[in-house]
Every structure is written in C-alpha cells, then in structure tokens.
C-alpha cells in the first residue's frame, strides 16, 4: 500500500474533530467533492488519483506526488491489488440492525412552496439531515419535490428547469456528508423533451435518474401536456449539471456492502398501472420498491393507496415505500394529504400522519432477509421472472457504497411477541373464528370420510385436550350430531393431580359428552414389573421409561376403545410439542387417527380458548372450566409431585412456550439464522412495558426475558428441533394446517431428514450471539 494513503488517513484523523472520509472529500475536493468511496480507494485499495488531485493534496500539505509511488515502508514496490470494502453485513456487531439484514427506510413529507426551487431544496436537505441523525438508510420524497408538482405550464419554463438542475447539484454535494440515499423528484430536460423523474442521490453524486412510465391524462390530470413518457428509455444517459448520469426505466440501485439492499424507483401513476414498473424491478432483484408520488387526495383515496401498496408488496414479495405530496402544494384545484407508508410482504410497518402541517419522516426498518427468504420458498416468483424474460438480464444495476453507523440504533418496526396469534384488532373475532373453524371443518370431513360412529379422545384437564374437545363439540354441533358422539376418557396416572382430574370431569360434564375414567396405574405397575423397572421394586426412579409407559398405555387404551366403539382417536398434541419432540413416539401422544391440533401452536391454543370463553362460544359452566384450565401449570403429569406438592413443569424442561413459538415461527417460515432470531426475540421480549400485546392478554402473564435467557432457550430449541425430533414429525398423523406461519407435516410445509444434526445452527448461535 502506498505511503500517500496512510498520510491522508492520518491527516484527516488528526483534525479536531477528526474528519470522516465524506467530510474530508466535501471540504477539500476540487473542483468537485471527492466521494467517500474515492477517498477510501486511496487509503485502502492503493488507487492513485489523477495529477490534478495529487497537486491539490500537495498544496494542502497532506502528501507529495512521490508518496503515491512509495510503499508505506519506503520501498518502491508496486502496490498490491487488495479488494477491501467498507464494513460488510457480517462485520457489524450483534446489536446493529444491519448485522441482521434490516435496512432503515423513511418517507419524507418536506415543506414545499409552489415553484420555489430554493425553498424546496432547503426543505429536502433539512429532512435529509434529520434522516441522517435518525440513522436512516433510504429516504423517499414526493414526486417533483424539488420544483413542486402542481405547476401546470410552469414545468416548461427554462428558468425553472435551470434552477432545478442547479438544485440537484446542491443536493448531490450535500449528500457527501450524510448517510442516507435520497430519492428526490424533479423535471429534467433531454433532447428537447421534459421528463418527470425520480433521482437517487448519495455519496456526493447523482446515482441515476428514472423517468415516469405512465403519465395520467384524465379527469384532473394533464401530464402529457408537459412531459414525455419514459417507458421505452433504457440504456441511456442524461446530462445534469454537466455530468452524465444513467437514465432509463431499467435501473436498479444496490449497496455494494449490504447484501440485499437493492431498490427500484417508480413514480405515482406507475403504481396504478395494471402491471406497475416495480413488478419488473422486483423480478430483476429489487427488494425495496419505492414510489415518489404527488397524488392529490379525494375521499377514499387513502384506502386505495393502502390497497395497492399492500397488494404490490405481497405479490412482488418486497417492501413497498410510498410517499405523497403534502401541505404547501398548490390548491388551485386540488388538495394534498402527505400520506407516507411502508409495507413489507403485505404487512403495514409504518404510516405517516395525514394532513400534517409540519415536515415528517415516517421511519421503519425493512427486513431484507425476510423478503429474500420468502422469495426462495415461493418458486412462483422465480417462474414469473423467467416468464417475463429474465428482467435481471436487461436491468442495469448501479452500485454504491453505503456507510451506516455500526452501533445499536434500536429497531423501528413492530415485532410480534406472538407471531402465531391474530393481532388485527379490527378483525380479531373474524381471525379467531377462522382459525377455530379450520380445525372444525377438517374434523367434519374426516368424520364424513370414515363414517365414524364416535370420536375417542383422552381428556387430561390440560390445554391441548381441552381445545381438541371444544373443537370436537363444535364439529358435532355443525353436523347435527349429539355431543355424546364424543367419548372422553380421563386416565389418571402416577403424577395426575386432583386439580386436573377434577377439571377433566367438569369439562366433560359441562360440554355434555360421554365421559369415563380409567385408572392406568395398575396396568402401568404390571408393565414396569414385567420389564424389570426399578419403580416396580419401590425405588423412586422417574426416568423416560417410567413416563413413556404411562403415555403409551393411555394411547393403547384409546386405540382399543376406538375399535370397540366404531370410531377414531382424536389426537390432542400441538404444533409446539411436535417442534420440540415433546411427545412419546408411536405408542404415545405422537400417534392418533387424526391430529386436529397438529397445526396449532401452544400460544394460539391458549388464545383460542380465551376467545371461546370471551365470546360465549359455549355456556357459562363450560367457560368457568376453561378459565380454570388456562390458569393451570402446563405439565405432562407423569411424575409424582414433590414433597411440597410441586407438579412436573413442562416449561422448566423445554423452555417457555411463548419463546419456543417465537423461535419456531421465524425458523420454519423464513429460515432465519439463529442469531437473528435471538436479536428479534430480544427486541420483542426484553421489556414487558413496551410494544403491543394481544388483545385482552392477562396482565399477570406479561413476561420479559433478557438476551442470556433467550440465548439459553434458543440453544435448547435448536438441539431439539434440528437434532433429534424430526423422526416423530416424519410419521405424524394427518391434521389441518391452520396458520400461514407454517405447519410441520412431512406432506406439507416441512420436509426434512430424520437423521440430520443441529451443529450448523448451534455453531451460528454460539459464534454470533453474546452471553454464552
């Protein structure tokens, strides 16, 4: 590496305060600012500038021309070609959002004054500096924000167009000293035409300009009077302030050092087209689709924008960032509400205040990993790209170096503590009804197909059998069958408590099914004696064999009873237990004729039981039992209680189900790295007083967990899920998928080898999450 690079770095770091590469280039670059990538090229890549720059640096007393030829040690060997980039994603610390594939975006509603280019430019830069202070990576401004939108024939005035071009040079120069990429709107001239353009500006330069494809020319719109459309412009350049800039509708912009940070720009009406340009941008590889919009407001138009943004983000498997013009635009004939919003895969992350009088940044952290993970799983996306002629082959990708801060800047996005639980307050009843009735409908069809004369179910007084029973009861109601069609059996063993046994009987009686009790202890004692187990000789040995003898006997009884009564065994095991392997294989609760709960995780079962109680799906007597069961410790009750009456606790062994379900969702739905799952869980669970909880969630059950606890239980989850429990899932009975978060059937969402190991996931966790 040459001596000049070392001298430049030492010189700027010795200033008071030290100068960043951006500040150094902006302050001393002549005749134009030196972008940060250029400065870093001199300092770390051994690049040599043109003679005029060498002379400028010598005049400043920083380094002399011979320094460019000498190695740092004073030798004259030619510098080695070293490919050194700025900090890559994997080099960010754990608490940085960029380490985990997030990009911070913002919509901007700046101040605006009609045709006042200087005022509008100052407003754009004011918001840009605020975005920089908020550690934003990408800012999307409204359409034609530099000139203002509602100008009519003023768009064709040379004085205004000259002022816009000068303003763009000012904005570009200002970006040398700030982090965000700015997407601004401006009218530009080329070959005797004026184009309505979106420009990407970063690092002291204009990265590229995209012309609007579809010009509205109906009702209140008259854009074809002033602008030429850019639908067919590809592979071109445009002159802005004397510099040549990539120009066309074939542009994508990609950060060279942040994997997946690739964005596309379209403008207002493009959004309303039957095939928006952003569709091709997404198929070409863009993960963030942006829209610089003016879009005057009328009654109901906000709903329409939401509809389009939500649909496009979902259909294109992307984030969609939309920014509309606000107060200050001309109201000669129209009005403006300044709506900004960010959607990701159909989920609304953030929305700005509408009709606000003050400038606003609406900030959200977009999960690029989640987007790419969804695309990998959805082969339709790849098929569509191929069918469209592989847009990635004809798009130009403009690369830029992005330098976000590497410190902990928080996480600005909703992270659901309970990702399997419905969270749309305005549709809460509808979502719970839908989840419940998916199970009901699946069970109805199985009864019809088998011509069953009964349903046989083991009733323990715990959550899973309770939920399976109320689903079965509602199924009978729907089919016009008496609830006595259900044959419930409570089978107390060595660890069964009086409380759960009592709840089991109360539930069977309240629901009105055929109930019976079978004490399995005599049969269990005989089996333990036959196999020579120490417990049969009076020793308190409560090992897995001791537990599985009881679980196996219960299932054996149920299968024989089903045969005796012409029915089938209704499985009660849930999705969470299948994920953890917390079930007895083959002869135990892993096996049934139909696993009605197999697509429902524990947290959703708890919530659906609460919903059934709160919405009076059953009578008051049933509701009272449901409430008592919800308050009972989750336990297999296979081991006798301790001296103080303490019952066996499932969650003390496998971890809190609320954490396990969080882990499960992010790992099976999007294939997230364990370190990222830990990062998101930490943000979701570290403070019980922050964020949103499901509606009517009990205050006393609002828990919080520190990072060390999350890491501990995540490691246990990975060991159980990847390390040894797949063979149980590979042989699981039929059962309906309930949540889009996923299921574990080998015939559906999850197909995996039974003899894989967990080493890769455990190593990733241990290497990348502090606290081990």
Short mmCIF file of N, CA and C in Angstrom, two decimals, residues 114-268:
data_model
loop_
_atom_site.label_atom_id
_atom_site.label_comp_id
_atom_site.label_asym_id
_atom_site.label_seq_id
_atom_site.Cartn_x
_atom_site.Cartn_y
_atom_site.Cartn_z
N UNK A 114 -44.89 26.36 -3.83
CA UNK A 114 -45.12 26.21 -5.26
C UNK A 114 -44.11 27.00 -6.09
N UNK A 115 -43.34 26.27 -6.91
CA UNK A 115 -42.36 26.84 -7.86
C UNK A 115 -41.17 27.51 -7.19
N UNK A 116 -41.03 27.38 -5.86
CA UNK A 116 -39.91 28.00 -5.16
C UNK A 116 -38.81 26.93 -4.99
N UNK A 117 -37.95 26.84 -5.99
CA UNK A 117 -36.95 25.77 -6.02
C UNK A 117 -35.98 25.89 -4.85
N UNK A 118 -35.55 27.09 -4.53
CA UNK A 118 -34.60 27.27 -3.43
C UNK A 118 -35.23 26.84 -2.10
N UNK A 119 -36.46 27.24 -1.89
CA UNK A 119 -37.16 26.86 -0.65
C UNK A 119 -37.31 25.34 -0.57
N UNK A 120 -37.72 24.73 -1.68
CA UNK A 120 -37.94 23.29 -1.69
C UNK A 120 -36.63 22.52 -1.49
N UNK A 121 -35.56 23.02 -2.07
CA UNK A 121 -34.25 22.37 -1.91
C UNK A 121 -33.82 22.41 -0.45
N UNK A 122 -33.98 23.57 0.16
CA UNK A 122 -33.64 23.69 1.59
C UNK A 122 -34.48 22.73 2.43
N UNK A 123 -35.75 22.56 2.05
CA UNK A 123 -36.63 21.66 2.79
C UNK A 123 -36.21 20.20 2.62
N UNK A 124 -35.81 19.85 1.41
CA UNK A 124 -35.32 18.49 1.16
C UNK A 124 -34.09 18.22 2.01
N UNK A 125 -33.16 19.16 2.06
CA UNK A 125 -31.92 18.96 2.80
C UNK A 125 -32.17 18.98 4.31
N UNK A 126 -33.15 19.76 4.75
CA UNK A 126 -33.49 19.75 6.17
C UNK A 126 -33.96 18.36 6.60
N UNK A 127 -34.82 17.75 5.80
CA UNK A 127 -35.28 16.41 6.09
C UNK A 127 -34.16 15.37 5.96
N UNK A 128 -33.26 15.61 5.01
CA UNK A 128 -32.13 14.70 4.83
C UNK A 128 -31.24 14.68 6.07
N UNK A 129 -31.01 15.84 6.65
CA UNK A 129 -30.17 15.89 7.86
C UNK A 129 -30.88 15.24 9.04
N UNK A 130 -32.19 15.43 9.12
CA UNK A 130 -32.95 14.75 10.18
C UNK A 130 -32.88 13.24 10.00
N UNK A 131 -32.97 12.80 8.74
CA UNK A 131 -32.87 11.37 8.46
C UNK A 131 -31.48 10.84 8.82
N UNK A 132 -30.46 11.62 8.54
CA UNK A 132 -29.10 11.22 8.90
C UNK A 132 -28.98 11.05 10.41
N UNK A 133 -29.52 12.00 11.17
CA UNK A 133 -29.46 11.92 12.63
C UNK A 133 -30.27 10.74 13.16
N UNK A 134 -31.26 10.29 12.38
CA UNK A 134 -32.09 9.15 12.78
C UNK A 134 -31.55 7.84 12.21
N UNK A 135 -30.39 7.90 11.60
CA UNK A 135 -29.70 6.70 11.06
C UNK A 135 -30.51 6.01 9.98
N UNK A 136 -31.18 6.80 9.16
CA UNK A 136 -31.97 6.26 8.05
C UNK A 136 -31.03 5.91 6.89
N UNK A 137 -31.34 4.82 6.20
CA UNK A 137 -30.54 4.41 5.05
C UNK A 137 -31.09 4.92 3.73
N UNK A 138 -32.41 5.05 3.63
CA UNK A 138 -33.05 5.40 2.36
C UNK A 138 -34.24 6.30 2.64
N UNK A 139 -34.27 7.47 2.00
CA UNK A 139 -35.37 8.43 2.19
C UNK A 139 -36.11 8.61 0.87
N UNK A 140 -37.42 8.43 0.89
CA UNK A 140 -38.25 8.58 -0.31
C UNK A 140 -39.06 9.86 -0.18
N UNK A 141 -38.81 10.79 -1.09
CA UNK A 141 -39.52 12.07 -1.12
C UNK A 141 -40.69 12.01 -2.10
N UNK A 142 -41.57 13.00 -2.08
CA UNK A 142 -42.68 13.02 -3.05
C UNK A 142 -42.22 13.33 -4.47
N UNK A 143 -43.11 13.10 -5.38
CA UNK A 143 -42.91 13.37 -6.81
C UNK A 143 -42.64 14.86 -7.04
N UNK A 144 -41.65 15.16 -7.89
CA UNK A 144 -41.32 16.54 -8.28
C UNK A 144 -41.14 17.45 -7.06
N UNK A 145 -40.54 16.91 -5.99
CA UNK A 145 -40.43 17.68 -4.75
C UNK A 145 -39.49 18.88 -4.88
N UNK A 146 -38.57 18.84 -5.83
CA UNK A 146 -37.64 19.96 -5.97
C UNK A 146 -38.33 21.17 -6.58
N UNK A 147 -39.19 20.94 -7.56
CA UNK A 147 -39.88 22.05 -8.21
C UNK A 147 -41.25 22.32 -7.59
N UNK A 148 -41.86 21.31 -7.00
CA UNK A 148 -43.25 21.16 -6.60
C UNK A 148 -44.02 20.60 -7.79
N UNK A 149 -45.14 19.93 -7.49
CA UNK A 149 -45.84 19.17 -8.53
C UNK A 149 -46.85 20.00 -9.32
N UNK A 150 -47.71 20.72 -8.61
CA UNK A 150 -48.86 21.36 -9.27
C UNK A 150 -48.45 22.68 -9.91
N UNK A 151 -47.65 22.61 -10.97
CA UNK A 151 -47.12 23.82 -11.62
C UNK A 151 -47.74 24.09 -12.98
N UNK A 152 -48.43 23.09 -13.53
CA UNK A 152 -49.01 23.25 -14.85
C UNK A 152 -47.95 23.67 -15.87
N UNK A 153 -48.19 24.76 -16.63
CA UNK A 153 -47.28 25.13 -17.71
C UNK A 153 -45.93 25.68 -17.23
N UNK A 154 -45.80 25.92 -15.92
CA UNK A 154 -44.50 26.37 -15.41
C UNK A 154 -43.44 25.29 -15.55
N UNK A 155 -43.87 24.05 -15.74
CA UNK A 155 -42.91 22.97 -15.97
C UNK A 155 -42.10 23.19 -17.26
N UNK A 156 -42.61 24.01 -18.13
CA UNK A 156 -41.96 24.23 -19.41
C UNK A 156 -41.16 25.52 -19.44
N UNK A 157 -40.96 26.14 -18.30
CA UNK A 157 -40.20 27.38 -18.22
C UNK A 157 -38.71 27.09 -18.01
N UNK A 158 -37.88 27.61 -18.89
CA UNK A 158 -36.45 27.32 -18.83
C UNK A 158 -35.82 27.81 -17.53
N UNK A 159 -36.26 28.95 -17.03
CA UNK A 159 -35.68 29.47 -15.79
C UNK A 159 -35.90 28.50 -14.64
N UNK A 160 -37.10 27.94 -14.58
CA UNK A 160 -37.39 26.99 -13.51
C UNK A 160 -36.57 25.72 -13.70
N UNK A 161 -36.46 25.22 -14.93
CA UNK A 161 -35.71 24.00 -15.18
C UNK A 161 -34.22 24.20 -14.91
N UNK A 162 -33.71 25.39 -15.22
CA UNK A 162 -32.31 25.69 -14.88
C UNK A 162 -32.11 25.65 -13.36
N UNK A 163 -33.05 26.24 -12.64
CA UNK A 163 -32.94 26.28 -11.18
C UNK A 163 -32.99 24.88 -10.58
N UNK A 164 -33.83 24.02 -11.15
CA UNK A 164 -33.92 22.64 -10.68
C UNK A 164 -32.60 21.92 -10.87
N UNK A 165 -31.99 22.10 -12.02
CA UNK A 165 -30.72 21.43 -12.30
C UNK A 165 -29.64 21.89 -11.33
N UNK A 166 -29.61 23.19 -11.05
CA UNK A 166 -28.64 23.70 -10.07
C UNK A 166 -28.94 23.12 -8.68
N UNK A 167 -30.20 23.02 -8.35
CA UNK A 167 -30.59 22.50 -7.04
C UNK A 167 -30.16 21.05 -6.86
N UNK A 168 -30.25 20.29 -7.93
CA UNK A 168 -29.83 18.88 -7.85
C UNK A 168 -28.33 18.77 -7.56
N UNK A 169 -27.56 19.69 -8.14
CA UNK A 169 -26.13 19.71 -7.83
C UNK A 169 -25.88 20.03 -6.36
N UNK A 170 -26.70 20.94 -5.80
CA UNK A 170 -26.57 21.28 -4.39
C UNK A 170 -26.94 20.10 -3.50
N UNK A 171 -28.01 19.42 -3.87
CA UNK A 171 -28.43 18.24 -3.08
C UNK A 171 -27.37 17.16 -3.15
N UNK A 172 -26.83 16.94 -4.35
CA UNK A 172 -25.80 15.90 -4.50
C UNK A 172 -24.58 16.22 -3.64
N UNK A 173 -24.14 17.47 -3.67
CA UNK A 173 -22.96 17.85 -2.88
C UNK A 173 -23.21 17.63 -1.39
N UNK A 174 -24.43 17.92 -0.96
CA UNK A 174 -24.75 17.79 0.46
C UNK A 174 -24.73 16.34 0.92
N UNK A 175 -25.02 15.41 0.01
CA UNK A 175 -25.07 14.00 0.42
C UNK A 175 -23.69 13.41 0.68
N UNK A 176 -22.62 14.14 0.33
CA UNK A 176 -21.28 13.64 0.63
C UNK A 176 -21.05 13.55 2.13
N UNK A 177 -21.80 14.32 2.91
CA UNK A 177 -21.56 14.37 4.36
C UNK A 177 -22.65 13.68 5.17
N UNK A 178 -23.59 13.00 4.51
CA UNK A 178 -24.66 12.33 5.24
C UNK A 178 -24.79 10.89 4.77
N UNK A 179 -25.43 10.08 5.59
CA UNK A 179 -25.54 8.64 5.30
C UNK A 179 -26.65 8.29 4.32
N UNK A 180 -27.86 8.83 4.44
CA UNK A 180 -28.98 8.28 3.65
C UNK A 180 -28.82 8.46 2.15
N UNK A 181 -29.38 7.52 1.43
CA UNK A 181 -29.62 7.68 -0.01
C UNK A 181 -30.92 8.46 -0.14
N UNK A 182 -30.89 9.53 -0.92
CA UNK A 182 -32.09 10.36 -1.09
C UNK A 182 -32.72 10.08 -2.45
N UNK A 183 -34.03 9.85 -2.46
CA UNK A 183 -34.77 9.68 -3.70
C UNK A 183 -35.65 10.90 -3.88
N UNK A 184 -35.28 11.76 -4.80
CA UNK A 184 -35.97 13.04 -4.99
C UNK A 184 -36.60 13.09 -6.37
N UNK A 185 -37.62 13.93 -6.50
CA UNK A 185 -38.31 14.08 -7.77
C UNK A 185 -38.04 15.42 -8.40
N UNK A 186 -37.84 15.42 -9.73
CA UNK A 186 -37.53 16.67 -10.43
C UNK A 186 -37.83 16.55 -11.91
N UNK A 187 -38.20 17.68 -12.56
CA UNK A 187 -38.35 17.68 -14.02
C UNK A 187 -36.98 17.86 -14.68
N UNK A 188 -36.68 17.05 -15.68
CA UNK A 188 -35.38 17.12 -16.36
C UNK A 188 -35.57 17.18 -17.87
N UNK A 189 -34.65 17.89 -18.53
CA UNK A 189 -34.69 18.03 -19.98
C UNK A 189 -33.72 17.06 -20.65
N UNK A 190 -34.15 16.54 -21.80
CA UNK A 190 -33.27 15.70 -22.61
C UNK A 190 -33.80 15.67 -24.04
N UNK A 191 -32.94 16.06 -24.98
CA UNK A 191 -33.28 16.02 -26.41
C UNK A 191 -34.60 16.72 -26.74
N UNK A 192 -34.79 17.89 -26.15
CA UNK A 192 -35.99 18.67 -26.46
C UNK A 192 -37.25 18.16 -25.80
N UNK A 193 -37.10 17.30 -24.80
CA UNK A 193 -38.27 16.81 -24.06
C UNK A 193 -38.06 17.06 -22.58
N UNK A 194 -39.16 17.12 -21.83
CA UNK A 194 -39.10 17.22 -20.37
C UNK A 194 -39.65 15.92 -19.80
N UNK A 195 -38.92 15.38 -18.84
CA UNK A 195 -39.33 14.12 -18.20
C UNK A 195 -39.58 14.35 -16.71
N UNK A 196 -40.59 13.71 -16.22
CA UNK A 196 -40.90 13.69 -14.79
C UNK A 196 -40.05 12.56 -14.19
N UNK A 197 -39.04 12.92 -13.38
CA UNK A 197 -38.02 11.95 -12.99
C UNK A 197 -37.92 11.74 -11.48
N UNK A 198 -37.47 10.54 -11.14
CA UNK A 198 -37.03 10.21 -9.78
C UNK A 198 -35.53 10.01 -9.84
N UNK A 199 -34.82 10.63 -8.90
CA UNK A 199 -33.36 10.55 -8.90
C UNK A 199 -32.88 9.96 -7.58
N UNK A 200 -31.89 9.09 -7.67
CA UNK A 200 -31.22 8.55 -6.49
C UNK A 200 -29.92 9.32 -6.30
N UNK A 201 -29.74 9.87 -5.08
CA UNK A 201 -28.58 10.72 -4.81
C UNK A 201 -27.91 10.22 -3.53
N UNK A 202 -26.60 10.01 -3.59
CA UNK A 202 -25.88 9.52 -2.41
C UNK A 202 -24.39 9.72 -2.61
N UNK A 203 -23.67 9.85 -1.51
CA UNK A 203 -22.21 9.91 -1.55
C UNK A 203 -21.67 11.04 -2.39
N UNK A 204 -22.40 12.13 -2.49
CA UNK A 204 -21.91 13.28 -3.24
C UNK A 204 -22.21 13.26 -4.72
N UNK A 205 -22.99 12.31 -5.19
CA UNK A 205 -23.27 12.25 -6.63
C UNK A 205 -24.69 11.77 -6.89
N UNK A 206 -25.15 12.05 -8.10
CA UNK A 206 -26.43 11.52 -8.56
C UNK A 206 -26.16 10.14 -9.15
N UNK A 207 -26.78 9.13 -8.56
CA UNK A 207 -26.52 7.76 -8.99
C UNK A 207 -27.24 7.42 -10.29
N UNK A 208 -28.41 7.98 -10.47
CA UNK A 208 -29.18 7.68 -11.68
C UNK A 208 -30.52 8.37 -11.64
N UNK A 209 -31.17 8.45 -12.80
CA UNK A 209 -32.48 9.10 -12.93
C UNK A 209 -33.42 8.18 -13.69
N UNK A 210 -34.65 8.03 -13.15
CA UNK A 210 -35.66 7.16 -13.74
C UNK A 210 -36.84 8.02 -14.18
N UNK A 211 -37.21 7.99 -15.47
CA UNK A 211 -38.36 8.77 -15.92
C UNK A 211 -39.67 8.05 -15.61
N UNK A 212 -40.71 8.80 -15.44
CA UNK A 212 -42.04 8.24 -15.19
C UNK A 212 -42.53 7.50 -16.43
N UNK A 213 -43.07 6.30 -16.22
CA UNK A 213 -43.52 5.49 -17.36
C UNK A 213 -44.92 5.86 -17.83
N UNK A 214 -45.84 6.02 -16.89
CA UNK A 214 -47.24 6.22 -17.25
C UNK A 214 -47.69 7.60 -16.79
N UNK A 215 -48.07 8.42 -17.76
CA UNK A 215 -48.47 9.81 -17.48
C UNK A 215 -49.98 9.90 -17.45
N UNK A 216 -50.57 10.26 -16.32
CA UNK A 216 -52.03 10.38 -16.26
C UNK A 216 -52.50 11.57 -17.08
N UNK A 217 -53.54 11.36 -17.84
CA UNK A 217 -54.08 12.43 -18.68
C UNK A 217 -55.60 12.31 -18.74
N UNK A 218 -56.20 12.19 -17.56
CA UNK A 218 -57.64 12.00 -17.46
C UNK A 218 -58.13 12.75 -16.22
N UNK A 219 -59.41 13.06 -16.21
CA UNK A 219 -60.02 13.82 -15.13
C UNK A 219 -59.15 15.03 -14.76
N UNK A 220 -58.62 15.08 -13.52
CA UNK A 220 -57.88 16.29 -13.12
C UNK A 220 -56.45 16.32 -13.62
N UNK A 221 -56.00 15.25 -14.28
CA UNK A 221 -54.58 15.16 -14.68
C UNK A 221 -54.39 15.54 -16.15
N UNK A 222 -53.21 16.15 -16.40
CA UNK A 222 -52.94 16.68 -17.75
C UNK A 222 -51.44 16.56 -18.05
N UNK A 223 -50.79 15.51 -17.55
CA UNK A 223 -49.32 15.46 -17.57
C UNK A 223 -48.73 15.35 -18.98
N UNK A 224 -49.48 14.80 -19.94
CA UNK A 224 -48.92 14.67 -21.28
C UNK A 224 -48.75 16.02 -21.97
N UNK A 225 -49.36 17.04 -21.41
CA UNK A 225 -49.16 18.39 -21.96
C UNK A 225 -47.72 18.85 -21.73
N UNK A 226 -47.10 18.37 -20.63
CA UNK A 226 -45.78 18.88 -20.25
C UNK A 226 -44.66 17.85 -20.38
N UNK A 227 -44.98 16.57 -20.13
CA UNK A 227 -43.93 15.58 -20.01
C UNK A 227 -44.00 14.53 -21.11
N UNK A 228 -42.83 13.99 -21.43
CA UNK A 228 -42.73 12.81 -22.30
C UNK A 228 -42.65 11.58 -21.41
N UNK A 229 -43.25 10.49 -21.84
CA UNK A 229 -43.17 9.27 -21.02
C UNK A 229 -41.82 8.59 -21.26
N UNK A 230 -41.41 7.80 -20.27
CA UNK A 230 -40.09 7.16 -20.37
C UNK A 230 -40.15 5.65 -20.49
N UNK A 231 -41.31 5.13 -20.92
CA UNK A 231 -41.49 3.68 -20.90
C UNK A 231 -40.42 2.92 -21.68
N UNK A 232 -39.99 3.46 -22.80
CA UNK A 232 -39.05 2.73 -23.67
C UNK A 232 -37.60 3.20 -23.51
N UNK A 233 -37.35 4.05 -22.55
CA UNK A 233 -35.98 4.55 -22.39
C UNK A 233 -35.18 3.57 -21.54
N UNK A 234 -34.17 2.98 -22.15
CA UNK A 234 -33.30 2.03 -21.48
C UNK A 234 -31.87 2.20 -22.00
N UNK A 235 -30.94 2.00 -21.12
CA UNK A 235 -29.53 2.06 -21.52
C UNK A 235 -29.03 3.44 -21.87
N UNK A 236 -29.72 4.48 -21.44
CA UNK A 236 -29.37 5.84 -21.82
C UNK A 236 -28.70 6.59 -20.67
N UNK A 237 -28.22 7.81 -21.02
CA UNK A 237 -27.68 8.72 -20.02
C UNK A 237 -28.36 10.07 -20.18
N UNK A 238 -28.27 10.88 -19.13
CA UNK A 238 -28.81 12.23 -19.19
C UNK A 238 -27.79 13.17 -18.55
N UNK A 239 -27.67 14.37 -19.12
CA UNK A 239 -26.72 15.35 -18.59
C UNK A 239 -27.39 16.18 -17.51
N UNK A 240 -26.78 16.19 -16.33
CA UNK A 240 -27.28 17.00 -15.22
C UNK A 240 -26.10 17.78 -14.66
N UNK A 241 -26.15 19.09 -14.82
CA UNK A 241 -25.05 19.92 -14.34
C UNK A 241 -23.73 19.58 -15.01
N UNK A 242 -23.78 19.17 -16.25
CA UNK A 242 -22.56 18.85 -16.98
C UNK A 242 -22.05 17.44 -16.80
N UNK A 243 -22.64 16.69 -15.88
CA UNK A 243 -22.21 15.31 -15.64
C UNK A 243 -23.20 14.34 -16.30
N UNK A 244 -22.68 13.23 -16.81
CA UNK A 244 -23.51 12.20 -17.41
C UNK A 244 -24.00 11.25 -16.31
N UNK A 245 -25.31 11.02 -16.32
CA UNK A 245 -25.93 10.20 -15.28
C UNK A 245 -26.73 9.10 -15.96
N UNK A 246 -26.67 7.85 -15.46
CA UNK A 246 -27.52 6.78 -16.03
C UNK A 246 -28.98 7.18 -16.02
N UNK A 247 -29.67 6.90 -17.13
CA UNK A 247 -31.04 7.37 -17.31
C UNK A 247 -31.87 6.27 -17.97
N UNK A 248 -33.01 5.96 -17.40
CA UNK A 248 -33.89 4.98 -18.02
C UNK A 248 -34.74 4.27 -17.00
N UNK A 249 -35.68 3.48 -17.50
CA UNK A 249 -36.56 2.70 -16.63
C UNK A 249 -35.96 1.34 -16.31
N UNK A 250 -34.71 1.13 -16.68
CA UNK A 250 -34.04 -0.16 -16.47
C UNK A 250 -32.99 -0.08 -15.36
N UNK A 251 -33.22 0.78 -14.38
CA UNK A 251 -32.21 0.98 -13.34
C UNK A 251 -32.62 0.37 -12.01
N UNK A 252 -31.69 -0.36 -11.42
CA UNK A 252 -31.76 -0.77 -10.03
C UNK A 252 -30.55 -0.17 -9.32
N UNK A 253 -30.65 0.01 -8.03
CA UNK A 253 -29.58 0.62 -7.25
C UNK A 253 -29.26 -0.33 -6.09
N UNK A 254 -27.99 -0.72 -5.97
CA UNK A 254 -27.61 -1.75 -5.00
C UNK A 254 -26.43 -1.29 -4.17
N UNK A 255 -26.55 -1.45 -2.84
CA UNK A 255 -25.42 -1.18 -1.95
C UNK A 255 -24.41 -2.31 -2.09
N UNK A 256 -23.18 -1.96 -2.35
CA UNK A 256 -22.15 -2.97 -2.59
C UNK A 256 -21.77 -3.72 -1.32
N UNK A 257 -22.08 -3.16 -0.16
CA UNK A 257 -21.61 -3.75 1.09
C UNK A 257 -22.74 -4.16 2.03
N UNK A 258 -23.99 -4.07 1.60
CA UNK A 258 -25.12 -4.55 2.40
C UNK A 258 -25.94 -5.50 1.53
N UNK A 259 -25.81 -6.77 1.76
CA UNK A 259 -26.46 -7.77 0.93
C UNK A 259 -27.97 -7.55 0.89
N UNK A 260 -28.51 -7.49 -0.32
CA UNK A 260 -29.95 -7.40 -0.49
C UNK A 260 -30.52 -5.99 -0.48
N UNK A 261 -29.70 -4.98 -0.16
CA UNK A 261 -30.18 -3.60 -0.17
C UNK A 261 -30.19 -3.13 -1.62
N UNK A 262 -31.27 -3.44 -2.32
CA UNK A 262 -31.42 -3.13 -3.74
C UNK A 262 -32.79 -2.48 -3.91
N UNK A 263 -32.81 -1.29 -4.49
CA UNK A 263 -34.11 -0.61 -4.61
C UNK A 263 -34.41 -0.22 -6.05
N UNK A 264 -35.69 -0.04 -6.29
CA UNK A 264 -36.22 0.36 -7.59
C UNK A 264 -37.09 1.59 -7.38
N UNK A 265 -37.16 2.46 -8.38
CA UNK A 265 -37.98 3.67 -8.26
C UNK A 265 -39.06 3.69 -9.35
N UNK A 266 -40.27 4.01 -8.95
CA UNK A 266 -41.32 4.34 -9.90
C UNK A 266 -42.04 5.58 -9.38
N UNK A 267 -42.91 6.14 -10.20
CA UNK A 267 -43.47 7.45 -9.88
C UNK A 267 -44.99 7.42 -10.00
N UNK A 268 -45.65 7.74 -8.93
CA UNK A 268 -47.10 7.98 -8.84
C UNK A 268 -47.94 7.07 -9.73
#
